[in-house]
Structures are given as C-alpha cells and as structure tokens.
Coordinates of C-alpha atoms in Angstrom, one line a residue:
X1 CA 41.4 97.7 90.9
X2 CA 40.8 94.2 91.9
X3 CA 44.4 93.6 91.1
X4 CA 45.5 96.2 94.1
X5 CA 42.8 95.1 96.2
X6 CA 44.6 91.5 96.4
X7 CA 48.3 92.2 95.8
X8 CA 48.1 94.9 98.8
X9 CA 46.8 91.7 101.2
X10 CA 49.5 89.6 100.2
X11 CA 52.4 92.4 100.2
X12 CA 51.5 92.8 104.1
X13 CA 51.2 89.3 104.6
X14 CA 54.6 88.9 103.4
X15 CA 55.8 92.2 105.2
X16 CA 54.2 90.4 108.3
X17 CA 55.7 87.1 107.7
X18 CA 59.3 87.8 107.3
X19 CA 61.3 85.0 110.6
X20 CA 62.1 87.0 113.7
X21 CA 65.0 86.3 115.8
X22 CA 65.1 84.1 118.5
X23 CA 64.2 85.8 121.2
X24 CA 65.8 83.5 124.1
X25 CA 67.6 79.6 123.0
X26 CA 67.0 77.7 126.0
X27 CA 70.6 77.3 127.5
X28 CA 71.3 73.3 126.5
X29 CA 70.6 74.3 122.1
X30 CA 72.9 75.0 120.2
X31 CA 73.1 78.0 118.1
X32 CA 70.9 79.2 115.1
X33 CA 73.5 79.2 112.9
X34 CA 74.8 75.6 113.9
X35 CA 71.6 74.4 114.5
X36 CA 70.3 75.0 110.3
X37 CA 74.0 74.5 109.0
X38 CA 73.5 70.8 110.4
X39 CA 69.9 70.8 109.3
X40 CA 70.7 72.2 105.7
X41 CA 74.6 72.5 104.8
X42 CA 74.1 72.8 101.0
X43 CA 70.9 75.7 101.8
X44 CA 72.0 77.8 104.1
X45 CA 70.5 81.2 103.0
X46 CA 72.7 84.6 101.8
X47 CA 69.6 87.0 102.5
X48 CA 69.6 89.5 105.4
X49 CA 67.4 87.5 106.9
X50 CA 70.1 85.3 108.4
X51 CA 71.9 87.8 109.6
X52 CA 69.3 88.0 113.5
X53 CA 70.5 84.4 114.1
X54 CA 74.3 85.8 114.5
X55 CA 73.0 87.8 117.8
X56 CA 70.9 85.4 119.3
X57 CA 73.8 83.7 121.3
X58 CA 74.1 87.2 123.2
X59 CA 70.6 86.8 124.5
X60 CA 71.4 84.8 127.4
X61 CA 74.5 86.7 128.6
X62 CA 71.6 88.5 130.9
X63 CA 71.3 85.6 133.3
X64 CA 74.9 85.3 133.6
X65 CA 76.0 82.3 136.3
X66 CA 78.1 83.4 139.5
X67 CA 81.2 81.9 138.1
X68 CA 81.1 84.5 135.1
X69 CA 80.6 87.4 137.3
X70 CA 83.3 86.8 139.2
X71 CA 85.4 85.8 135.7
X72 CA 84.1 89.1 134.7
X73 CA 85.7 90.6 138.0
X74 CA 88.7 88.7 137.4
X75 CA 89.1 89.8 134.0
X76 CA 87.9 93.8 134.0
X77 CA 88.9 94.8 137.8
X78 CA 90.6 92.3 139.6
X79 CA 90.4 89.8 142.7
X80 CA 86.7 88.7 142.8
X81 CA 87.8 87.1 146.0
X82 CA 88.1 90.6 147.3
X83 CA 85.2 92.5 145.9
X84 CA 82.8 89.8 146.9
X85 CA 83.8 90.0 150.6
X86 CA 83.4 93.6 150.7
X87 CA 79.5 93.4 149.1
X88 CA 79.1 90.9 151.7
X89 CA 80.6 93.0 154.7
X90 CA 78.6 96.3 153.7
X91 CA 75.1 94.7 152.9
X92 CA 75.7 92.9 156.2
X93 CA 76.5 95.9 157.7
X94 CA 73.4 98.4 156.3
X95 CA 71.2 95.7 156.6
X96 CA 71.8 95.1 159.8
X97 CA 72.1 98.9 160.8
X98 CA 75.7 98.8 161.9
X99 CA 77.0 102.3 161.1
X100 CA 80.5 101.6 162.2
X101 CA 80.6 98.5 160.1
X102 CA 79.3 100.5 157.0
X103 CA 82.0 103.4 157.5
X104 CA 85.0 100.3 157.8
X105 CA 83.8 99.7 153.7
X106 CA 84.0 103.0 152.6
X107 CA 86.3 105.0 151.1
X108 CA 86.6 108.8 151.5
X109 CA 86.2 111.4 149.8
X110 CA 82.9 109.2 149.2
X111 CA 80.9 110.1 146.3
X112 CA 76.9 110.7 147.4
X113 CA 73.4 111.7 145.2
X114 CA 73.8 115.3 144.2
X115 CA 77.6 115.3 142.9
X116 CA 78.6 116.1 146.5
X117 CA 81.3 114.3 148.6
X118 CA 81.7 113.1 151.9
X119 CA 85.1 114.3 153.2
X120 CA 85.3 111.5 156.1
X121 CA 83.4 108.7 159.0
X122 CA 82.4 111.4 161.3
X123 CA 80.5 113.6 158.2
X124 CA 79.3 109.9 156.9
X125 CA 77.8 109.8 160.2
X126 CA 75.9 113.0 161.2
X127 CA 74.4 112.5 157.1
X128 CA 74.1 108.5 157.7
X129 CA 70.0 109.0 157.2
X130 CA 70.5 111.3 154.2
X131 CA 72.9 109.1 152.2
X132 CA 71.6 105.2 153.3
X133 CA 68.3 106.2 151.8
X134 CA 65.0 103.6 152.6
X135 CA 65.8 103.0 148.2
X136 CA 69.7 102.5 149.1
X137 CA 68.6 100.1 151.7
X138 CA 66.0 98.1 149.5
X139 CA 68.6 98.0 147.0
X140 CA 71.7 96.2 149.2
X141 CA 69.1 94.3 150.9
X142 CA 68.0 92.8 147.5
X143 CA 70.8 92.5 145.4
X144 CA 72.6 89.2 145.4
X145 CA 76.8 89.2 144.5
X146 CA 75.6 86.4 142.1
X147 CA 74.0 89.0 140.2
X148 CA 76.2 92.1 139.8
X149 CA 76.6 94.5 137.1
X150 CA 79.9 94.7 136.6
X151 CA 82.2 97.6 134.2
X152 CA 85.4 98.9 134.2
X153 CA 83.9 101.9 136.7
X154 CA 83.7 98.9 139.3
X155 CA 80.5 96.7 141.1
X156 CA 77.2 98.2 140.8
X157 CA 74.1 97.4 143.3
X158 CA 71.1 98.0 142.7
X159 CA 70.8 100.0 139.9
X160 CA 73.4 102.8 140.7
X161 CA 72.5 103.1 144.2
X162 CA 76.1 101.9 145.4
X163 CA 79.0 101.1 143.5
X164 CA 82.1 99.4 144.8
X165 CA 86.0 99.7 143.2
X166 CA 89.6 99.1 144.3
X167 CA 92.4 101.1 144.7
X168 CA 96.0 100.7 143.8
X169 CA 98.3 100.4 146.7
X170 CA 101.4 100.6 145.4
X171 CA 102.8 101.8 141.8
X172 CA 102.5 98.3 140.0
X173 CA 98.9 97.7 141.1
X174 CA 100.3 95.0 142.8
X175 CA 98.4 95.3 146.0
X176 CA 94.7 96.6 145.5
X177 CA 91.7 98.0 147.9
X178 CA 88.1 97.6 147.4
X179 CA 86.0 100.0 149.3
X180 CA 82.6 101.2 148.3
X181 CA 83.3 104.7 146.5
X182 CA 79.8 105.6 145.9
X183 CA 76.5 105.8 147.8
X184 CA 73.3 107.4 145.4

C-alpha cells in the first residue's frame, strides 16, 4: 500500500509537469525551435513534447500589422486600396447617418439578416432602421481597417455584421468593383 501511495503523487506530478506550449512569444523572439536548436544542437529532443514548438509561431498572427491585412487582401481578393476606400466611405456614411452615401457603397441585391435580400436603393431606404441597427452601427464605428478579417468571401466588419467583396466587371476580371454585399 505504501508503494502505491508514493507512486500516485509521483505519477500525478510527472503528468502535470509536462511542458506546455509557449502561449505567445514576443514579436522579436526567435521561434522556439530555433532557440533550443541554437542552445543545444546535439540534445534536440525527438519526443512528442517537441511538436508544440512547431505550432508556436502561428500564435502571434492574430495581431497582424496593417501591412499584413493589406497583403492578405491583395493575395486573396485583389486591390487592397479599393477595399480600404469602400470601407472608409461606408464607415463615414454609416457613422454620420448619411443614407444616400451608405447606398452608394452597396451592391444590390443586398443580403440582410434572416437570409433576405434587398432589391434596390428605394427598398433599402425604407428599411434603413431595420438594416442599420444599433449593433451594426456599433460594429462599423468600432472597426479599424487595419484589423478587419479577410478570407475568400471578402472583408468582414465586426463579427460578421457587414461584408465587402469585389465583383468582376469584365470576363478577364481585370476591372473590379468593391461594394458592401451583406449587412446583418
């Protein structure tokens, strides 16, 4: 019995003392694999404990600099300057309550909450308060272009309240027009 009583705490201690993957290394710190390899090149572990170090460099990507947002837009969607121009115009119009200027930044049919669509500017104007809700206004006013989310579906404002995307204007897609495509 005494052996079991000694082994259980020792096993628990060993299980709890496994190294945790680094949470967020400093921006100027080298990746963990490089740091350990430089310090002890001959003693690099081959156990699974070394694997979390490979994933660690991905953690700082959550706080990408503005240049990275623009580069991601260029890579995934196209002309980042055009997206930024529409973003800024839409934000200014929504925050300022300028309905006519908001309409200028929309592509119809406009997707809205509940899977519905708004067919044109007149319908949008009549439903303005139902579409530009306080939650939408808050998301737009608090969003910075430097921190937008970008994927193949477009540029997201807030947590999905507004989406911008481009549309090809010719078959070769050499000319595009970016507009707001969804407000929910």
